[in-house]
């Protein structure tokens, strides 16, 4: 791996240095100790690369988590994983290095566990000031498989996170605080029909493509389809509608 990185930096390519340290197995059982080992390993490689090619582009990565002490298997998206990512983010800023994190989970199927673990991973990346997120969509079984359904579900979650980060959501301008609209409605009306709402309703809120926001009765009447089932159908629809982009015959022949 070091040889590959040296080849990259000599050709002006950036390298991502991401030690894989598991607390309780290949690193100390304490998260501070595991992160210390991870950062020491990363910095030793980065120092070597800077010695070989001063000023080369390097990114420090984190893949520090814990093992399941009942089975010895790696666990991802855990509270300890989140904290390790956040600690590494603080140290990356201290060293003035870009940082890489991941959107990972341990779950074996695209169920609730897979979503809360991936959500934990993604939010720890955001809170850490991460520059690049690997495995942001589709990851299952600790990275052993990629799931089309999980990919679709993760894309929904990523879009929600992106919307959360948009300045419009926390805009505090007089127009957004909407004192005039509140005064217009008063204590007996509603906001559905006023102009302030009519001017904004189409883009005011995030619109999901896989989440179902109907109440239980409406959801049940529509077939009671669970999220992974909807994701599976959407995946199949996308594949069925796919059209290969046009490509010149000579270029296609050269590639094949």
mmCIF file of C-alpha atoms in Angstrom:
data_model
loop_
_atom_site.group_PDB
_atom_site.id
_atom_site.type_symbol
_atom_site.label_atom_id
_atom_site.label_comp_id
_atom_site.label_asym_id
_atom_site.label_seq_id
_atom_site.Cartn_x
_atom_site.Cartn_y
_atom_site.Cartn_z
ATOM 1 C CA UNK A 1 0.000 0.000 0.000
ATOM 2 C CA UNK A 2 2.860 2.394 0.799
ATOM 3 C CA UNK A 3 4.375 1.593 -2.590
ATOM 4 C CA UNK A 4 1.105 2.461 -4.295
ATOM 5 C CA UNK A 5 0.862 5.767 -2.427
ATOM 6 C CA UNK A 6 4.446 6.651 -3.344
ATOM 7 C CA UNK A 7 3.622 6.039 -6.994
ATOM 8 C CA UNK A 8 0.623 8.354 -6.671
ATOM 9 C CA UNK A 9 2.424 11.269 -5.043
ATOM 10 C CA UNK A 10 5.269 11.079 -7.568
ATOM 11 C CA UNK A 11 2.620 11.584 -10.250
ATOM 12 C CA UNK A 12 1.022 14.537 -8.492
ATOM 13 C CA UNK A 13 -1.981 12.622 -7.137
ATOM 14 C CA UNK A 14 -3.484 13.078 -3.687
ATOM 15 C CA UNK A 15 -3.351 10.204 -1.204
ATOM 16 C CA UNK A 16 -5.903 9.318 1.460
ATOM 17 C CA UNK A 17 -4.239 7.788 4.513
ATOM 18 C CA UNK A 18 -6.854 5.886 6.525
ATOM 19 C CA UNK A 19 -5.649 3.411 9.161
ATOM 20 C CA UNK A 20 -8.128 0.691 10.112
ATOM 21 C CA UNK A 21 -8.042 0.410 13.895
ATOM 22 C CA UNK A 22 -10.580 -1.574 15.900
ATOM 23 C CA UNK A 23 -10.718 -0.806 19.607
ATOM 24 C CA UNK A 24 -10.385 -3.975 21.634
ATOM 25 C CA UNK A 25 -8.733 -5.966 18.835
ATOM 26 C CA UNK A 26 -5.940 -4.231 16.897
ATOM 27 C CA UNK A 27 -6.035 -1.061 19.018
ATOM 28 C CA UNK A 28 -6.522 -0.193 22.708
ATOM 29 C CA UNK A 29 -10.009 -0.831 24.037
ATOM 30 C CA UNK A 30 -10.384 2.839 24.977
ATOM 31 C CA UNK A 31 -11.451 5.095 22.121
ATOM 32 C CA UNK A 32 -8.878 7.777 22.958
ATOM 33 C CA UNK A 33 -6.188 5.121 22.770
ATOM 34 C CA UNK A 34 -7.543 3.688 19.531
ATOM 35 C CA UNK A 35 -7.667 7.142 17.923
ATOM 36 C CA UNK A 36 -4.150 7.922 19.176
ATOM 37 C CA UNK A 37 -2.846 4.810 17.442
ATOM 38 C CA UNK A 38 -4.793 5.605 14.268
ATOM 39 C CA UNK A 39 -3.463 9.162 14.062
ATOM 40 C CA UNK A 40 0.097 8.026 14.791
ATOM 41 C CA UNK A 41 -0.100 5.505 11.938
ATOM 42 C CA UNK A 42 -1.557 8.094 9.562
ATOM 43 C CA UNK A 43 0.976 10.792 10.427
ATOM 44 C CA UNK A 44 3.913 8.416 10.025
ATOM 45 C CA UNK A 45 2.780 7.654 6.467
ATOM 46 C CA UNK A 46 2.066 11.309 5.698
ATOM 47 C CA UNK A 47 5.510 12.294 7.017
ATOM 48 C CA UNK A 48 7.113 9.730 4.698
ATOM 49 C CA UNK A 49 5.191 11.052 1.705
ATOM 50 C CA UNK A 50 6.155 14.634 2.515
ATOM 51 C CA UNK A 51 9.797 13.573 2.798
ATOM 52 C CA UNK A 52 9.679 11.884 -0.604
ATOM 53 C CA UNK A 53 7.721 14.695 -2.295
ATOM 54 C CA UNK A 54 7.463 17.849 -0.162
ATOM 55 C CA UNK A 55 4.104 19.565 -0.463
ATOM 56 C CA UNK A 56 2.266 16.557 -1.886
ATOM 57 C CA UNK A 57 -1.485 16.457 -1.255
ATOM 58 C CA UNK A 58 -2.453 14.233 1.673
ATOM 59 C CA UNK A 59 -5.791 13.556 3.363
ATOM 60 C CA UNK A 60 -6.038 11.989 6.811
ATOM 61 C CA UNK A 61 -8.807 9.440 7.214
ATOM 62 C CA UNK A 62 -10.552 7.723 10.074
ATOM 63 C CA UNK A 63 -11.840 4.174 10.148
ATOM 64 C CA UNK A 64 -11.618 3.667 13.883
ATOM 65 C CA UNK A 65 -14.431 1.728 15.502
ATOM 66 C CA UNK A 66 -14.936 -1.010 18.067
ATOM 67 C CA UNK A 67 -15.464 -4.736 17.952
ATOM 68 C CA UNK A 68 -18.479 -6.600 19.239
ATOM 69 C CA UNK A 69 -17.046 -8.095 22.412
ATOM 70 C CA UNK A 70 -19.528 -10.971 22.186
ATOM 71 C CA UNK A 71 -18.392 -12.150 18.755
ATOM 72 C CA UNK A 72 -15.196 -10.265 17.902
ATOM 73 C CA UNK A 73 -16.807 -8.900 14.737
ATOM 74 C CA UNK A 74 -16.240 -5.268 13.707
ATOM 75 C CA UNK A 75 -19.097 -2.917 14.584
ATOM 76 C CA UNK A 76 -19.835 0.315 12.693
ATOM 77 C CA UNK A 77 -22.141 3.254 13.289
ATOM 78 C CA UNK A 78 -21.771 2.807 17.031
ATOM 79 C CA UNK A 79 -21.526 5.620 19.609
ATOM 80 C CA UNK A 80 -17.819 4.815 19.896
ATOM 81 C CA UNK A 81 -17.376 5.044 16.125
ATOM 82 C CA UNK A 82 -19.056 8.453 16.168
ATOM 83 C CA UNK A 83 -16.810 9.752 18.927
ATOM 84 C CA UNK A 84 -13.670 8.421 17.231
ATOM 85 C CA UNK A 85 -14.632 10.253 14.051
ATOM 86 C CA UNK A 86 -15.228 13.474 15.970
ATOM 87 C CA UNK A 87 -11.891 13.233 17.801
ATOM 88 C CA UNK A 88 -10.086 12.607 14.529
ATOM 89 C CA UNK A 89 -11.837 15.627 13.045
ATOM 90 C CA UNK A 90 -10.488 17.832 15.822
ATOM 91 C CA UNK A 91 -6.973 16.524 15.262
ATOM 92 C CA UNK A 92 -7.269 16.935 11.485
ATOM 93 C CA UNK A 93 -8.053 20.611 12.018
ATOM 94 C CA UNK A 94 -5.123 20.867 14.440
ATOM 95 C CA UNK A 95 -2.765 19.507 11.773
ATOM 96 C CA UNK A 96 -4.530 21.513 9.041
ATOM 97 C CA UNK A 97 -5.239 18.374 7.023
ATOM 98 C CA UNK A 98 -8.345 17.535 4.976
ATOM 99 C CA UNK A 99 -10.266 14.621 6.462
ATOM 100 C CA UNK A 100 -12.022 11.554 5.130
ATOM 101 C CA UNK A 101 -14.755 9.658 7.004
ATOM 102 C CA UNK A 102 -17.398 7.083 6.046
ATOM 103 C CA UNK A 103 -21.119 6.336 6.066
ATOM 104 C CA UNK A 104 -20.979 2.806 7.408
ATOM 105 C CA UNK A 105 -23.139 0.279 9.236
ATOM 106 C CA UNK A 106 -22.990 -3.248 10.611
ATOM 107 C CA UNK A 107 -26.531 -4.319 9.692
ATOM 108 C CA UNK A 108 -26.960 -7.245 7.326
ATOM 109 C CA UNK A 109 -30.213 -6.130 5.662
ATOM 110 C CA UNK A 110 -31.730 -2.724 4.792
ATOM 111 C CA UNK A 111 -33.745 -2.449 7.995
ATOM 112 C CA UNK A 112 -34.061 0.050 10.831
ATOM 113 C CA UNK A 113 -30.680 -0.917 12.267
ATOM 114 C CA UNK A 114 -28.979 -0.145 8.970
ATOM 115 C CA UNK A 115 -30.503 3.330 8.903
ATOM 116 C CA UNK A 116 -29.708 4.389 12.453
ATOM 117 C CA UNK A 117 -26.138 3.112 12.161
ATOM 118 C CA UNK A 118 -25.603 4.881 8.835
ATOM 119 C CA UNK A 119 -27.235 8.022 10.205
ATOM 120 C CA UNK A 120 -24.856 7.924 13.178
ATOM 121 C CA UNK A 121 -21.909 7.608 10.809
ATOM 122 C CA UNK A 122 -23.030 10.427 8.517
ATOM 123 C CA UNK A 123 -23.784 12.859 11.317
ATOM 124 C CA UNK A 124 -20.439 12.198 12.976
ATOM 125 C CA UNK A 125 -18.801 12.976 9.629
ATOM 126 C CA UNK A 126 -20.715 16.251 9.384
ATOM 127 C CA UNK A 127 -19.967 17.217 12.979
ATOM 128 C CA UNK A 128 -16.288 16.472 12.383
ATOM 129 C CA UNK A 129 -15.962 18.840 9.439
ATOM 130 C CA UNK A 130 -15.224 15.950 7.096
ATOM 131 C CA UNK A 131 -14.220 16.870 3.549
ATOM 132 C CA UNK A 132 -14.828 13.508 1.853
ATOM 133 C CA UNK A 133 -17.290 10.771 2.865
ATOM 134 C CA UNK A 134 -16.640 7.279 1.509
ATOM 135 C CA UNK A 135 -19.321 4.558 1.466
ATOM 136 C CA UNK A 136 -22.049 7.195 1.707
ATOM 137 C CA UNK A 137 -24.716 4.970 0.134
ATOM 138 C CA UNK A 138 -25.444 1.275 -0.239
ATOM 139 C CA UNK A 139 -23.145 -0.174 2.429
ATOM 140 C CA UNK A 140 -24.303 -3.280 4.353
ATOM 141 C CA UNK A 141 -22.787 -6.089 6.440
ATOM 142 C CA UNK A 142 -19.744 -4.065 7.436
ATOM 143 C CA UNK A 143 -18.933 -3.379 3.804
ATOM 144 C CA UNK A 144 -19.086 -6.978 2.608
ATOM 145 C CA UNK A 145 -22.064 -6.312 0.355
ATOM 146 C CA UNK A 146 -23.672 -3.419 -1.520
ATOM 147 C CA UNK A 147 -27.462 -3.252 -1.477
ATOM 148 C CA UNK A 148 -29.549 -1.500 -4.173
ATOM 149 C CA UNK A 149 -32.353 -0.960 -1.662
ATOM 150 C CA UNK A 150 -29.982 0.476 0.922
ATOM 151 C CA UNK A 151 -28.451 2.686 -1.775
ATOM 152 C CA UNK A 152 -31.869 4.183 -2.530
ATOM 153 C CA UNK A 153 -32.668 4.665 1.162
ATOM 154 C CA UNK A 154 -29.287 6.253 1.822
ATOM 155 C CA UNK A 155 -29.755 8.669 -1.079
ATOM 156 C CA UNK A 156 -32.946 9.872 0.598
ATOM 157 C CA UNK A 157 -31.074 10.370 3.847
ATOM 158 C CA UNK A 158 -28.228 12.204 2.099
ATOM 159 C CA UNK A 159 -30.676 14.553 0.425
ATOM 160 C CA UNK A 160 -32.321 15.248 3.781
ATOM 161 C CA UNK A 161 -28.940 16.051 5.309
ATOM 162 C CA UNK A 162 -28.126 18.294 2.364
ATOM 163 C CA UNK A 163 -31.415 20.135 2.847
ATOM 164 C CA UNK A 164 -30.691 20.501 6.566
ATOM 165 C CA UNK A 165 -27.410 22.213 5.689
ATOM 166 C CA UNK A 166 -28.954 24.746 3.280
ATOM 167 C CA UNK A 167 -28.930 28.334 4.640
ATOM 168 C CA UNK A 168 -32.567 28.797 3.610
ATOM 169 C CA UNK A 169 -33.656 26.470 6.418
ATOM 170 C CA UNK A 170 -32.301 28.733 9.158
ATOM 171 C CA UNK A 171 -32.770 32.052 7.348
ATOM 172 C CA UNK A 172 -33.740 34.709 9.890
ATOM 173 C CA UNK A 173 -34.535 37.583 7.539
ATOM 174 C CA UNK A 174 -37.690 39.623 8.271
ATOM 175 C CA UNK A 175 -39.483 37.863 5.417
ATOM 176 C CA UNK A 176 -38.681 34.436 6.892
ATOM 177 C CA UNK A 177 -39.548 35.422 10.450
ATOM 178 C CA UNK A 178 -42.892 36.359 8.895
ATOM 179 C CA UNK A 179 -44.291 38.743 11.494
ATOM 180 C CA UNK A 180 -46.692 40.193 8.913
ATOM 181 C CA UNK A 181 -47.997 36.714 8.058
ATOM 182 C CA UNK A 182 -48.502 35.902 11.737
ATOM 183 C CA UNK A 183 -50.374 39.181 12.195
ATOM 184 C CA UNK A 184 -52.513 38.490 9.120
ATOM 185 C CA UNK A 185 -53.654 35.062 10.332
ATOM 186 C CA UNK A 186 -54.154 36.101 13.923
ATOM 187 C CA UNK A 187 -55.476 33.650 16.494
ATOM 188 C CA UNK A 188 -58.411 32.234 14.532
ATOM 189 C CA UNK A 189 -57.177 31.641 10.982
ATOM 190 C CA UNK A 190 -54.718 29.285 9.281
ATOM 191 C CA UNK A 191 -51.659 29.724 7.097
ATOM 192 C CA UNK A 192 -52.621 27.475 4.176
ATOM 193 C CA UNK A 193 -54.252 30.111 2.026
ATOM 194 C CA UNK A 194 -52.344 33.305 2.757
ATOM 195 C CA UNK A 195 -50.014 34.787 0.156
ATOM 196 C CA UNK A 196 -46.901 34.192 2.257
ATOM 197 C CA UNK A 197 -47.573 30.442 2.063
ATOM 198 C CA UNK A 198 -48.742 30.449 -1.550
ATOM 199 C CA UNK A 199 -45.504 32.087 -2.662
ATOM 200 C CA UNK A 200 -43.372 29.406 -1.003
ATOM 201 C CA UNK A 201 -45.264 26.144 -0.570
ATOM 202 C CA UNK A 202 -43.728 24.359 -3.559
ATOM 203 C CA UNK A 203 -40.166 24.714 -2.268
ATOM 204 C CA UNK A 204 -40.612 25.429 1.440
ATOM 205 C CA UNK A 205 -39.933 21.864 2.607
ATOM 206 C CA UNK A 206 -37.927 18.869 1.509
ATOM 207 C CA UNK A 207 -39.961 16.567 -0.728
ATOM 208 C CA UNK A 208 -39.078 12.873 -0.264
ATOM 209 C CA UNK A 209 -38.869 10.361 -3.080
ATOM 210 C CA UNK A 210 -38.973 7.194 -0.972
ATOM 211 C CA UNK A 211 -40.291 8.230 2.453
ATOM 212 C CA UNK A 212 -44.056 7.910 3.003
ATOM 213 C CA UNK A 213 -45.504 10.755 5.066
ATOM 214 C CA UNK A 214 -49.142 9.621 4.990
ATOM 215 C CA UNK A 215 -50.939 8.530 8.155
ATOM 216 C CA UNK A 216 -51.304 4.834 8.930
ATOM 217 C CA UNK A 217 -54.790 4.486 7.446
ATOM 218 C CA UNK A 218 -53.764 6.051 4.119
ATOM 219 C CA UNK A 219 -50.525 4.055 4.035
ATOM 220 C CA UNK A 220 -52.405 0.805 4.744
ATOM 221 C CA UNK A 221 -55.040 1.579 2.108
ATOM 222 C CA UNK A 222 -52.271 2.105 -0.453
ATOM 223 C CA UNK A 223 -50.931 -1.394 0.187
ATOM 224 C CA UNK A 224 -48.933 -0.969 3.393
ATOM 225 C CA UNK A 225 -45.611 -1.121 1.557
ATOM 226 C CA UNK A 226 -42.553 -0.950 3.806
ATOM 227 C CA UNK A 227 -39.630 1.301 2.945
ATOM 228 C CA UNK A 228 -37.240 -1.458 1.721
ATOM 229 C CA UNK A 229 -39.996 -2.731 -0.592
ATOM 230 C CA UNK A 230 -40.534 0.752 -2.026
ATOM 231 C CA UNK A 231 -36.775 1.111 -2.458
ATOM 232 C CA UNK A 232 -36.597 -2.232 -4.262
ATOM 233 C CA UNK A 233 -39.333 -1.197 -6.685
ATOM 234 C CA UNK A 234 -37.738 2.195 -7.324
ATOM 235 C CA UNK A 235 -34.392 0.511 -8.003
ATOM 236 C CA UNK A 236 -36.037 -1.808 -10.538
ATOM 237 C CA UNK A 237 -37.838 1.125 -12.169
ATOM 238 C CA UNK A 238 -34.578 3.065 -12.511
ATOM 239 C CA UNK A 239 -32.831 0.081 -14.106
ATOM 240 C CA UNK A 240 -35.763 -0.509 -16.471
ATOM 241 C CA UNK A 241 -35.721 3.130 -17.623
ATOM 242 C CA UNK A 242 -31.962 3.307 -18.077
ATOM 243 C CA UNK A 243 -30.690 4.263 -21.503
ATOM 244 C CA UNK A 244 -26.987 3.998 -22.190
ATOM 245 C CA UNK A 245 -25.507 7.389 -23.140
ATOM 246 C CA UNK A 246 -24.536 7.729 -26.801
ATOM 247 C CA UNK A 247 -20.920 6.999 -27.663
ATOM 248 C CA UNK A 248 -19.004 7.221 -30.914
ATOM 249 C CA UNK A 249 -18.378 3.808 -32.480
ATOM 250 C CA UNK A 250 -14.598 4.253 -32.600
ATOM 251 C CA UNK A 251 -14.484 5.174 -28.921
ATOM 252 C CA UNK A 252 -16.709 2.247 -27.958
ATOM 253 C CA UNK A 253 -14.523 -0.102 -29.987
ATOM 254 C CA UNK A 254 -11.395 1.221 -28.281
ATOM 255 C CA UNK A 255 -12.929 0.604 -24.866
ATOM 256 C CA UNK A 256 -14.061 -2.930 -25.666
#
